[in-house]
Amino acid sequence: MTTDQNNGVVSLKIRAGFGIITIDNPPVNAGSTAVRTGILEALADVSSQDVQGVVIVGAGRTFIAGSDIREFGAPLAPPELPQVIAAIEDCPHPVCAAIHGAALGGGFELALGCDLRVATPDAVLGLPEVTLGMVPGAGGSQRLPRLVGIDTAISLVCSGRRVPASEAKTLGMIDTLADTTSEDALVSAGIAAIQAAPVKRKLRDLPVPPADPQAVKTAEAAALRRGKGRPNVSEAIRLVKLSETLPAQEAIAQERGVFQNLRVSEDAFALRHLFFAERAATRIDGIDAPPNTIKRVGLVGGGTMGQGICRAVLAAGLPVTLIERDPDSRDRTALAMQQAMDGAVSKGRITAQVAQHRMDLLTVSDQIQDLADCDLVLEAVFEDMAIKKDLFRSLDAILKPGAILASNTSYLDIDDMASVTSRPGNVVGLHFFSPADVMKLLEVVRTSSSSQSSLATALWFAKFLNKQAVVSRVAEGFIGNRIYSAYRRQAEFLVEDGAKPEEVDKAATEFGFAMGPFAVGDMSGLDIGWNMRKRQAATRNPDTRYVDIPDWLCEAGRFGRKTKGGYYDYINGKAQPSAITAKIIADARAAKGITPRKISPKAIQDRLIGAILNEAALVLKEGIAQRPSDIDVTLVHGYGFPRWTGGPLWWASGQTQHSIADMSDGLAVAAGTGHVSGDIEDMIAPLREARQNIDKRKLGHA
Ligand code: NAI
């Protein structure tokens, strides 16, 4: 490349005696093969020129937001990133990374290869490789500790946290905060930084600051805990600590070897599958309408969910009008919102100023007319169709034309609710999970008449709240609760067949679930399901297997944690196996003439996961979910399915056909029907094909 030329994605210009290398690979300047080639050529060109320094900058909205993740599944095409970074270090001129937007992964590693880093206040920097099942692969684990120390480097590398520029400055990850928003001014800041320190300063040659052994131990323990024993996390820790003992050159070579192995590991493929699945889930094929503008949100019902959703919307910065049904409930809700904000301040999660700002955005009222100026109104009142329909009728009369009417119902038919309004096209479901300000998943429910713009608005809203949207059709339990119910029922079958609740929970957590199904049931309250089963008793199909144990527990007043007894006894808040529960289980088995048998942990896991897969196949066949990968996203984000497996369907696509067939047989026996309803093998066929293509690419055959 010669001066003032470019290879389509990278250009070199000379400005006032400085070389300016601009990366322009929209949308996020991902560090693809073309980008790496372009930077290398630009460096070769500028190295032979008489300039005072070089500034590397990203065009558009960001620096290099990361490496091109699609390239990680195949042999990497040269030039590889370490070669580009070596060329930056070998460049005779000082090189400054001028960062705005994001400098993540390979993008931040490239910046660490530079002699200087300046960043705008809106920039974020970090090494998220660990969250994709890998470790940094281009010196990040060796250069970062030289700037921030071993303990901080361990926690940054192992969490993949995006560090805001101001904190990055405090930690030493950047040299200068450039208070500007224009690319031009950012380049000038880069030039000024070089003029102030016109020397080469290779990070790899710097000493690692002396570490406090206790701080390192604490960081290590926290990282291992959060990392759930995944092998890449312990590798990342080991590599960061190598920076203390091994010459940088050798440690960087070791890091590269580990990275090359891990990037084609099972975990890495699974996590990349999820990475793309998460993005696909937020799209509805064939819908491309622009979202409506949302300036004010209305919420009706300030109970558990209404308050959580309210906190989430306020945190995102939109004004909220929250309606409760009478003055007492209104005052109680207003007080609870204030207490939650105060609690967040006292725990150090937000500052008093932020809390005040959020409370200023909130109006709590008992007058539904106060919602007249809202652009989107979401109801979270009692789960009762008559109440919800009444409310929808009133809201329809009050709201301005075009305003969106949404329901947070868990199980009720939103088409039915829409039918009482004059605007069924503007009705959608927004099914949050509890606690709504913490849980990432948000099911966006599409009724038979939801308009394109309502759906586009609902998806925009999900993104604005930083939620993971998954689109579901109207169905009992939508995608997530429907599949989870099948899993929970299977757990009950297992207990009735002979397993102890604690054995089922242990098998689930050993598979990787955050909690077992019975611990979850006790935590959420067994009475919720009991009330629902009582409502549905008259319409239940008598031919399906029904386990009485949860009803009998509730009849004995055992609702879970809140009554200090459910499947477990709770002594000083700690769950213990319960003799009372064991007796109820034994009675339930005896009543049906079931002789309990020992069930192995593997057989328990097969039946639990099999139940998820079987129900998922039905959910897909019925068109409730759009695509198989949406189910993986739902289970991982809403139900504690282990992320590193890629979700249940991705996990299943890695099992042999024989073992999937065995799982199906086991389910059929458990269901007492002799057959299972969903065709698991058919469902995972596209994922099996994706895996086969991966295997070919790994070997460089495609
Ligand atoms: P909740 O009982 O805690 O809160 C309901 C609130 O709505 C109460 O504060 C009540 O005073 C208020 N309310 C009732 N009728 C009203 C009306 N006409 N106008 C104004 N306010 C009214 O119930 P929760 O748990 O918050 O559930 C609300 C909705 O969210 C239900 O549809 C539920 O199925 C759904 N949901 C619940 C989840 C959970 O984990 N609790 C999860 C996802 C959805």
XYZ file of C-alpha atoms and ligand atoms in Angstrom:
746
model
C 0.000 0.000 0.000
C 1.285 3.455 -0.765
C 0.437 6.641 1.028
C -3.152 7.841 0.723
C -4.329 4.482 -0.533
C -6.375 1.747 1.003
C -7.245 -1.924 0.642
C -10.961 -1.294 1.025
C -11.043 -1.614 4.814
C -7.799 0.030 5.987
C -6.341 3.302 4.733
C -3.182 5.267 5.426
C -3.013 9.037 5.170
C -0.281 11.425 6.146
C -1.461 14.377 8.215
C 0.838 17.088 9.569
C 3.806 14.727 9.668
C 1.893 11.820 11.229
C 0.675 8.598 9.657
C -3.043 8.029 10.248
C -4.208 4.430 9.821
C -8.006 4.238 9.637
C -9.920 0.967 9.929
C -13.231 1.080 8.098
C -14.908 -2.321 8.235
C -18.549 -1.643 9.130
C -20.531 -2.210 11.226
C -18.052 -2.693 14.102
C -14.622 -2.731 12.437
C -14.232 -6.409 13.334
C -10.606 -7.481 12.986
C -11.019 -9.699 9.917
C -8.266 -11.093 7.684
C -8.655 -8.069 5.381
C -8.284 -5.677 8.320
C -5.170 -7.456 9.607
C -3.644 -7.471 6.113
C -4.487 -3.797 5.643
C -2.912 -2.717 8.937
C 0.216 -4.724 8.195
C 0.576 -3.127 4.755
C -0.057 0.349 6.132
C 2.574 -0.187 8.836
C 5.117 -1.410 6.294
C 4.443 1.690 4.221
C 4.562 4.233 7.037
C 7.619 2.658 8.671
C 9.771 3.757 5.756
C 8.380 7.274 5.774
C 9.653 10.293 7.595
C 6.833 10.792 10.090
C 6.822 11.604 13.816
C 4.369 8.905 14.746
C 1.366 6.832 13.757
C -2.231 7.010 14.992
C -4.570 4.027 14.547
C -8.252 4.943 14.601
C -11.585 3.345 13.714
C -14.006 4.914 11.244
C -17.708 5.133 12.088
C -18.972 4.394 15.563
C -16.128 2.369 17.026
C -12.493 1.322 17.227
C -12.035 -2.444 16.629
C -14.962 -3.960 18.574
C -13.395 -7.421 18.475
C -12.000 -10.069 16.204
C -14.299 -11.528 13.574
C -15.829 -14.354 15.615
C -16.814 -16.277 12.486
C -13.123 -16.806 11.709
C -12.427 -18.632 14.985
C -14.036 -21.891 13.886
C -11.599 -22.530 11.050
C -7.828 -22.422 10.558
C -6.912 -18.736 10.890
C -5.841 -17.064 7.667
C -2.541 -15.164 7.764
C -1.526 -12.621 8.791
C -2.568 -13.517 12.335
C -3.035 -10.849 14.986
C 0.266 -11.460 16.849
C 2.095 -10.719 13.598
C 0.241 -7.405 13.255
C 1.014 -6.491 16.865
C 4.668 -7.411 16.385
C 4.739 -5.056 13.390
C 3.320 -2.247 15.563
C 6.007 -2.894 18.175
C 8.708 -3.043 15.503
C 7.528 0.114 13.764
C 10.297 2.694 14.233
C 7.735 5.400 15.048
C 5.638 5.637 18.217
C 2.143 4.303 17.564
C -0.966 5.502 19.393
C -4.346 3.739 19.459
C -7.079 6.398 19.359
C -10.145 4.643 20.746
C -13.845 5.463 20.645
C -16.772 3.050 20.934
C -15.372 -0.365 21.795
C -11.867 -1.833 21.926
C -12.606 -5.415 22.856
C -10.817 -8.727 22.504
C -8.377 -8.582 19.595
C -9.199 -4.872 19.273
C -7.949 -4.157 22.779
C -4.969 -6.488 22.315
C -3.988 -4.467 19.260
C -4.270 -1.290 21.350
C -2.060 -2.938 24.005
C 0.533 -3.508 21.282
C 0.695 0.260 20.712
C 3.018 2.630 22.554
C 0.132 4.833 23.728
C -3.652 4.658 24.137
C -6.074 7.562 24.160
C -9.823 7.032 24.468
C -13.003 9.074 24.418
C -15.172 9.041 27.572
C -17.814 6.851 25.867
C -15.285 4.111 25.030
C -15.288 0.641 26.617
C -12.274 -1.654 26.750
C -11.883 -5.291 27.712
C -10.895 -8.852 26.941
C -14.119 -10.901 26.610
C -12.441 -14.024 25.155
C -13.124 -16.034 28.328
C -16.870 -15.531 27.847
C -16.468 -17.245 24.476
C -14.702 -20.277 25.942
C -11.197 -19.091 25.025
C -8.382 -16.990 26.473
C -6.820 -13.871 24.936
C -4.602 -15.013 22.070
C -2.470 -12.040 21.103
C -0.609 -11.072 24.242
C -3.531 -9.662 26.240
C -2.828 -11.880 29.239
C 0.777 -10.644 29.344
C 0.521 -6.954 28.455
C -2.539 -6.143 30.600
C -0.964 -7.195 33.958
C 1.983 -4.908 33.204
C -0.485 -2.002 33.220
C -2.989 -2.960 35.913
C -1.269 -5.571 38.104
C -1.866 -9.317 38.408
C -5.004 -9.303 40.576
C -6.883 -6.760 38.468
C -5.756 -8.507 35.282
C -7.106 -11.827 36.592
C -10.488 -10.347 37.345
C -10.670 -8.458 34.038
C -9.513 -11.365 31.864
C -11.668 -13.942 33.657
C -14.861 -11.855 33.687
C -14.452 -10.316 30.240
C -15.866 -7.141 31.796
C -16.163 -4.070 29.568
C -14.335 -1.331 31.388
C -15.594 2.233 30.808
C -12.900 4.692 29.692
C -12.833 6.710 32.913
C -12.195 3.563 34.969
C -9.713 2.373 32.332
C -7.808 5.610 32.875
C -7.734 5.101 36.639
C -6.564 1.515 36.203
C -3.867 2.500 33.714
C -5.359 0.703 30.702
C -5.261 3.968 28.753
C -2.910 6.932 29.004
C -5.260 9.797 28.148
C -8.981 10.519 28.226
C -9.763 12.624 25.143
C -12.901 14.621 25.778
C -14.189 14.653 22.232
C -16.724 12.958 20.008
C -15.412 13.644 16.499
C -12.996 11.302 14.719
C -10.909 14.277 13.680
C -10.474 15.580 17.218
C -9.703 12.052 18.420
C -6.904 11.765 15.868
C -5.598 15.148 17.053
C -5.635 13.821 20.631
C -3.617 10.817 19.440
C -1.106 13.102 17.749
C -0.872 15.274 20.869
C -0.242 12.186 23.010
C 2.670 11.162 20.769
C 4.063 14.713 20.779
C 3.987 14.670 24.578
C 5.820 11.312 24.746
C 7.560 10.788 21.402
C 9.245 7.483 22.265
C 8.680 3.763 21.748
C 7.239 2.140 24.858
C 6.604 -1.568 24.366
C 4.345 -2.836 27.124
C 5.927 -6.269 26.960
C 9.224 -4.750 28.148
C 7.674 -3.142 31.229
C 8.007 -4.853 34.612
C 4.889 -6.379 36.187
C 3.966 -4.277 39.243
C 4.592 -6.182 42.498
C 1.416 -8.007 43.530
C -0.216 -8.378 46.927
C -0.458 -12.195 47.247
C -3.712 -11.950 49.206
C -5.339 -9.776 46.522
C -4.224 -12.263 43.847
C -5.678 -15.162 45.839
C -8.982 -13.339 46.273
C -9.190 -12.445 42.568
C -8.346 -16.023 41.636
C -10.976 -17.530 43.946
C -13.664 -15.126 42.679
C -12.779 -15.890 39.048
C -12.899 -19.653 39.608
C -16.235 -19.384 41.386
C -17.760 -17.300 38.614
C -16.110 -19.479 35.972
C -17.918 -22.598 37.232
C -14.875 -24.778 36.764
C -14.575 -24.213 33.020
C -11.065 -25.140 31.861
C -10.427 -21.874 30.001
C -10.879 -19.878 33.215
C -8.141 -21.730 35.087
C -5.951 -21.461 31.983
C -6.538 -17.700 31.887
C -5.487 -17.381 35.533
C -2.382 -19.481 34.948
C -1.404 -17.376 31.930
C -1.836 -14.034 33.696
C 0.334 -15.308 36.557
C 2.996 -16.418 34.079
C 3.670 -12.748 33.360
C 5.422 -12.603 36.749
C 7.806 -15.471 36.116
C 8.366 -15.940 32.397
C 9.921 -13.549 29.880
C 7.101 -11.874 27.910
C 8.134 -13.422 24.615
C 7.881 -16.977 25.971
C 4.655 -16.343 27.862
C 3.055 -14.809 24.770
C 4.012 -17.907 22.767
C 2.438 -20.128 25.444
C -0.693 -18.014 25.476
C -1.015 -18.403 21.706
C -0.791 -22.183 21.987
C -3.506 -22.286 24.641
C -5.691 -19.933 22.597
C -5.301 -22.063 19.460
C -6.426 -25.173 21.350
C -9.301 -23.497 23.152
C -10.763 -21.723 20.141
C -11.677 -25.123 18.647
C -12.842 -26.617 21.966
C -16.407 -27.859 22.553
C -17.082 -24.933 24.908
C -15.908 -22.385 22.355
C -18.118 -23.771 19.584
C -21.085 -23.922 21.954
C -20.557 -20.345 23.122
C -20.130 -19.084 19.565
C -23.369 -20.859 18.674
C -25.045 -18.939 21.507
C -23.406 -15.666 20.480
C -25.061 -15.866 17.067
C -28.246 -17.435 18.474
C -28.681 -14.459 20.828
C -28.525 -12.054 17.926
C -30.808 -14.114 15.679
C -33.414 -14.408 18.456
C -34.078 -10.664 18.394
C -35.182 -10.763 14.755
C -38.465 -11.841 13.207
C -37.954 -13.159 9.714
C -39.805 -11.020 7.188
C -40.353 -8.083 9.541
C -38.444 -4.934 8.910
C -40.744 -2.134 10.169
C -39.278 0.820 12.080
C -40.147 0.919 15.792
C -42.466 3.590 17.224
C -40.930 6.250 19.420
C -41.391 5.517 23.115
C -41.125 8.613 25.310
C -43.122 7.474 28.331
C -43.967 4.019 29.633
C -47.076 3.157 31.630
C -47.240 0.214 34.031
C -50.386 -1.122 35.661
C -49.936 -3.249 38.772
C -47.136 -2.467 41.199
C -46.639 -5.920 42.723
C -43.558 -8.121 42.421
C -43.353 -7.912 38.652
C -44.618 -4.355 38.187
C -41.974 -3.022 40.579
C -39.171 -5.047 38.988
C -40.135 -3.937 35.485
C -40.407 -0.373 36.733
C -36.864 -0.506 38.131
C -35.615 -1.874 34.785
C -37.294 0.884 32.751
C -36.089 3.638 35.111
C -32.557 2.242 34.981
C -32.684 2.497 31.199
C -33.716 6.139 31.573
C -37.341 6.335 30.429
C -40.061 8.095 32.474
C -42.662 5.736 33.962
C -46.220 6.224 35.199
C -47.067 3.323 37.526
C -50.719 2.698 38.406
C -51.995 0.799 41.435
C -55.637 0.049 42.124
C -56.331 2.190 45.211
C -54.623 4.846 47.371
C -53.323 2.299 49.891
C -51.733 0.069 47.250
C -50.412 3.167 45.476
C -48.670 4.397 48.618
C -47.331 0.953 49.410
C -45.881 0.628 45.909
C -44.365 4.129 45.976
C -42.729 3.337 49.310
C -41.424 -0.005 48.040
C -39.892 1.691 44.984
C -38.167 4.257 47.220
C -36.895 1.543 49.561
C -35.521 -0.485 46.647
C -33.636 2.583 45.362
C -32.289 3.320 48.861
C -31.242 -0.315 49.162
C -29.361 -0.119 45.858
C -27.569 3.006 47.122
C -26.632 1.478 50.465
C -25.266 -1.625 48.699
C -23.136 0.671 46.526
C -24.819 -0.431 43.282
C -25.833 3.121 42.321
C -25.037 6.565 43.652
C -27.577 8.642 45.586
C -27.626 11.020 42.643
C -28.537 8.256 40.173
C -31.233 6.986 42.548
C -32.699 10.477 42.826
C -32.656 10.881 39.058
C -34.520 7.582 38.646
C -37.116 8.497 41.269
C -37.616 11.830 39.487
C -38.597 9.860 36.375
C -41.303 7.976 38.304
C -44.947 8.936 38.879
C -47.059 6.577 41.004
C -50.812 7.047 40.795
C -54.144 5.316 41.337
C -55.780 7.123 38.412
C -55.667 5.124 35.210
C -56.352 8.316 33.195
C -52.795 9.371 34.041
C -51.641 6.910 31.393
C -53.161 8.971 28.565
C -49.824 10.308 27.329
C -47.945 6.981 27.451
C -46.634 5.409 24.252
C -46.485 1.894 25.677
C -48.512 0.533 28.579
C -47.704 -2.824 30.146
C -49.979 -4.567 32.589
C -48.715 -6.730 35.449
C -51.939 -7.092 37.450
C -53.250 -10.361 38.938
C -53.143 -13.400 36.662
C -56.901 -13.382 36.031
C -58.445 -13.116 32.571
C -61.527 -11.180 33.690
C -59.401 -8.541 35.453
C -57.015 -8.275 32.507
C -59.840 -7.938 29.975
C -61.535 -5.214 32.046
C -58.265 -3.381 32.247
C -57.604 -3.690 28.497
C -61.066 -2.257 27.768
C -60.406 0.749 30.024
C -56.914 1.280 28.651
C -58.141 1.086 25.078
C -60.530 3.949 25.803
C -57.866 6.113 27.467
C -54.715 5.572 25.419
C -53.846 7.688 22.408
C -54.110 6.111 18.958
C -51.046 4.036 18.122
C -50.046 3.454 21.751
C -48.961 -0.115 22.442
C -50.791 -2.265 24.927
C -48.747 -5.086 26.418
C -49.367 -7.881 28.906
C -46.874 -9.544 31.235
C -49.124 -12.574 31.659
C -47.364 -15.889 32.274
C -50.030 -18.227 30.901
C -53.146 -16.394 29.690
C -54.227 -16.025 26.057
C -53.167 -12.569 24.837
C -55.232 -12.940 21.637
C -58.255 -13.137 23.891
C -57.193 -9.960 25.718
C -56.578 -8.173 22.400
C -60.060 -9.090 21.217
C -61.718 -6.690 23.691
C -59.802 -3.691 22.337
C -60.281 -1.624 19.202
C -56.549 -1.978 18.501
C -55.626 -5.674 18.420
C -52.723 -4.826 16.088
C -51.151 -2.799 18.898
C -51.328 -5.606 21.443
C -48.259 -7.720 22.265
C -46.971 -9.754 25.173
C -43.862 -8.705 27.092
C -43.165 -11.597 29.418
C -40.488 -10.631 31.938
C -38.853 -13.040 34.383
C -38.504 -12.464 38.101
C -36.691 -10.398 39.357
C -37.431 -8.357 36.248
C -34.600 -5.878 36.722
C -32.058 -8.701 36.985
C -33.185 -11.491 34.665
C -31.991 -11.038 31.115
C -34.701 -12.941 29.241
C -37.783 -11.203 27.836
C -40.279 -13.180 25.787
C -41.863 -10.908 23.195
C -45.219 -12.479 22.437
C -46.698 -12.121 18.999
C -50.475 -12.478 18.839
C -52.294 -13.483 15.668
C -52.891 -9.788 14.966
C -49.800 -7.973 16.352
C -48.725 -5.446 13.729
C -45.222 -5.270 12.325
C -44.581 -1.904 13.959
C -45.821 -3.105 17.380
C -43.453 -6.062 17.187
C -40.589 -3.868 16.006
C -41.320 -1.520 18.925
C -41.461 -4.379 21.423
C -38.096 -5.675 20.177
C -36.623 -2.189 20.323
C -37.919 -1.823 23.891
C -36.302 -5.133 24.901
C -32.980 -3.980 23.529
C -33.325 -0.576 25.162
C -33.787 -2.309 28.527
C -30.698 -4.426 27.787
C -32.784 -7.595 27.765
C -32.374 -10.690 25.619
C -35.530 -10.893 23.522
C -36.941 -14.162 22.217
C -40.105 -14.089 20.130
C -42.925 -16.494 20.995
C -46.366 -17.094 19.594
C -49.317 -17.136 21.991
C -49.358 -20.496 23.802
C -49.829 -21.734 27.330
C -46.518 -20.889 29.039
C -45.074 -19.489 25.784
C -41.689 -21.062 25.022
C -39.900 -21.043 28.345
C -42.498 -21.929 30.965
C -43.985 -24.546 28.693
C -40.648 -26.349 28.320
C -39.760 -25.827 31.969
C -43.088 -27.371 33.034
C -42.253 -30.519 31.079
C -38.862 -30.638 32.811
C -40.431 -30.110 36.228
C -43.071 -32.792 35.583
C -40.297 -35.183 34.590
C -38.535 -34.408 37.880
C -41.754 -35.376 39.672
C -41.997 -38.633 37.654
C -38.431 -39.423 38.714
C -39.294 -38.973 42.379
C -42.414 -41.066 42.057
C -40.359 -43.772 40.298
C -37.812 -43.938 43.097
C -35.343 -41.023 43.086
C -35.076 -38.713 46.094
C -35.656 -34.974 45.457
C -32.082 -34.272 46.542
C -30.762 -36.895 44.085
C -32.660 -35.246 41.236
C -31.399 -31.791 42.227
C -27.833 -33.069 42.518
C -27.963 -34.658 39.062
C -29.281 -31.363 37.642
C -26.584 -29.222 39.251
C -23.920 -31.738 38.232
C -25.129 -31.342 34.666
C -24.532 -27.619 35.181
C -27.892 -26.122 36.119
C -27.598 -23.276 38.598
C -30.176 -25.036 40.841
C -32.121 -28.280 40.779
C -35.865 -28.295 39.958
C -37.003 -28.941 43.548
C -34.786 -26.246 45.047
C -36.215 -23.861 42.424
C -39.779 -24.944 43.259
C -39.214 -24.352 46.963
C -37.719 -20.951 46.228
C -40.543 -19.703 43.970
C -43.307 -21.197 46.131
C -45.096 -24.482 45.478
C -48.486 -22.823 46.024
C -48.332 -21.007 42.658
C -48.376 -24.279 40.694
C -50.894 -25.779 43.134
C -53.356 -22.931 42.550
C -52.964 -23.322 38.816
C -53.457 -27.095 38.938
C -56.621 -26.627 40.984
C -57.942 -24.219 38.340
C -57.096 -26.688 35.576
C -58.254 -29.840 37.388
C -61.583 -30.030 35.578
C -60.022 -29.890 32.120
C -57.004 -32.121 32.762
C -56.574 -35.077 30.410
C -57.093 -38.114 32.664
C -54.818 -40.238 30.433
C -51.684 -38.209 31.157
C -49.507 -39.187 34.075
C -50.160 -37.016 37.107
C -48.033 -36.945 40.260
C -49.833 -36.068 43.502
C -46.728 -35.314 45.578
C -46.599 -31.523 45.033
C -50.319 -31.195 45.822
C -49.929 -33.296 48.967
C -46.985 -31.164 50.083
C -49.134 -28.041 49.691
C -52.046 -29.661 51.493
C -49.615 -30.227 54.372
C -48.839 -26.489 54.324
C -45.426 -27.026 52.766
C -45.153 -24.215 50.185
C -41.341 -24.089 50.096
C -38.841 -21.709 51.630
C -41.487 -19.218 52.727
C -43.091 -21.822 55.039
C -39.678 -23.247 56.042
C -40.653 -26.513 54.379
C -41.372 -27.782 50.885
C -39.465 -30.573 49.191
C -36.759 -29.719 51.724
C -36.837 -28.572 55.330
C -35.230 -25.172 55.854
C -33.244 -24.953 59.046
C -31.628 -21.545 59.577
C -32.231 -20.895 55.880
C -30.321 -24.031 54.838
C -32.042 -26.770 52.833
C -32.026 -30.244 54.460
C -33.590 -33.477 53.175
C -36.984 -33.806 54.853
C -38.408 -36.859 56.633
C -41.935 -35.441 56.243
C -41.467 -35.093 52.472
C -39.987 -38.601 52.296
C -43.115 -39.945 54.002
C -45.438 -38.052 51.623
C -43.467 -39.440 48.668
C -43.603 -42.986 50.046
C -47.384 -42.669 50.562
C -47.863 -41.329 47.029
C -45.901 -44.251 45.550
C -47.808 -46.749 47.664
C -51.158 -45.277 46.606
C -50.249 -46.032 42.986
C -48.609 -49.371 43.736
C -45.208 -48.148 42.543
C -42.193 -50.050 43.880
C -39.384 -47.486 44.091
C -36.237 -48.321 42.153
C -32.763 -46.842 42.177
C -32.191 -44.424 39.308
C -28.613 -43.510 38.402
C -27.518 -39.854 38.155
C -26.926 -40.325 34.401
C -30.430 -41.761 33.929
C -31.871 -38.821 35.892
C -30.016 -36.350 33.695
C -31.118 -38.126 30.522
C -34.744 -37.946 31.528
C -34.598 -34.309 32.646
C -32.832 -33.120 29.507
C -34.869 -35.499 27.349
C -38.059 -33.887 28.671
C -36.742 -30.456 27.684
C -35.815 -31.677 24.217
C -39.094 -33.455 23.680
C -41.151 -30.406 24.620
C -38.864 -28.170 22.549
C -39.588 -30.335 19.507
C -43.318 -29.792 20.065
C -42.884 -26.048 20.616
C -41.078 -25.835 17.300
C -43.489 -28.078 15.450
C -46.398 -25.962 16.657
C -44.646 -22.819 15.434
C -44.499 -21.270 18.911
C -40.759 -20.680 18.592
C -39.279 -19.421 15.342
C -36.067 -21.413 15.263
C -34.238 -24.119 17.256
C -31.554 -21.723 18.462
C -34.223 -19.499 20.104
C -34.903 -22.362 22.503
C -31.245 -22.521 23.483
C -31.284 -18.781 24.213
C -34.503 -19.076 26.250
C -33.284 -21.920 28.445
C -29.858 -20.383 29.039
C -31.091 -16.882 29.875
C -34.293 -17.710 31.721
C -33.814 -21.087 33.382
C -30.166 -21.521 34.367
C -29.329 -24.062 31.653
C -25.505 -24.171 31.562
C -24.275 -21.613 29.087
C -21.128 -23.473 28.081
C -23.215 -26.319 26.609
C -24.668 -23.872 24.065
C -28.191 -24.681 25.315
C -30.147 -27.946 25.244
C -30.433 -28.305 21.479
C -26.796 -27.538 20.776
C -25.837 -29.972 23.536
C -28.097 -32.648 22.002
C -26.569 -32.158 18.571
C -23.267 -33.305 20.083
C -24.732 -36.602 21.354
C -24.902 -39.744 19.240
C -28.164 -40.670 17.520
C -28.114 -43.809 19.613
C -28.065 -41.920 22.915
C -30.828 -39.538 21.770
C -32.921 -42.581 20.830
C -32.272 -44.041 24.300
C -33.378 -40.774 25.901
C -36.601 -40.832 23.905
C -37.272 -44.435 24.929
C -36.737 -43.521 28.590
C -39.217 -40.665 28.283
C -41.803 -42.853 26.625
C -41.653 -45.344 29.470
C -41.851 -42.536 32.043
C -44.827 -40.957 30.301
C -46.590 -44.298 30.365
C -47.608 -43.807 26.747
C -45.123 -46.079 24.989
C -44.135 -43.247 22.681
C -42.908 -39.685 22.930
C -44.593 -36.875 21.117
C -41.700 -34.786 19.838
C -39.168 -35.850 17.234
C -35.918 -34.756 18.838
C -33.688 -36.087 16.074
C -35.649 -34.221 13.430
C -35.438 -30.992 15.451
C -31.683 -31.060 15.949
C -30.867 -32.123 12.373
C -29.847 -28.563 11.309
C -27.582 -28.261 14.341
C -25.984 -31.627 13.612
C -25.292 -30.352 10.116
C -23.762 -27.145 11.509
C -21.476 -29.292 13.676
C -20.399 -31.400 10.725
C -19.514 -28.263 8.793
C -17.529 -27.057 11.788
C -15.586 -30.316 11.870
C -14.769 -29.933 8.193
C -13.706 -26.311 8.643
C -11.566 -27.185 11.665
C -9.579 -29.428 9.380
C -9.482 -26.747 6.719
C -11.638 -28.654 4.224
C -14.283 -26.033 3.561
P -48.607 -9.471 42.361
O -49.806 -10.035 43.002
O -47.342 -9.330 43.134
O -48.944 -8.017 41.813
C -50.126 -7.662 41.145
C -50.394 -6.207 41.475
O -51.391 -5.718 40.614
C -50.873 -5.968 42.903
O -50.039 -5.022 43.511
C -52.298 -5.429 42.726
O -52.632 -4.476 43.699
C -52.220 -4.834 41.343
N -53.496 -4.764 40.654
C -54.422 -5.728 40.529
N -55.450 -5.286 39.781
C -55.178 -4.033 39.431
C -55.823 -3.048 38.640
N -56.983 -3.280 38.074
N -55.222 -1.843 38.495
C -54.038 -1.605 39.061
N -53.376 -2.491 39.796
C -53.911 -3.694 39.979
O -48.384 -10.324 41.045
P -47.050 -10.504 40.180
O -46.318 -11.681 40.651
O -46.359 -9.204 40.083
O -47.661 -10.885 38.753
C -48.265 -9.942 37.912
C -48.401 -10.524 36.524
O -47.122 -10.891 36.055
C -49.247 -11.777 36.437
O -49.946 -11.759 35.207
C -48.221 -12.887 36.475
O -48.682 -14.064 35.864
C -47.125 -12.259 35.663
N -45.789 -12.811 35.906
C -45.360 -13.140 37.171
C -44.088 -13.647 37.365
C -43.590 -13.948 38.745
O -42.538 -14.588 38.853
N -44.247 -13.494 39.785
C -43.173 -13.867 36.225
C -43.688 -13.422 34.969
C -44.966 -12.942 34.825
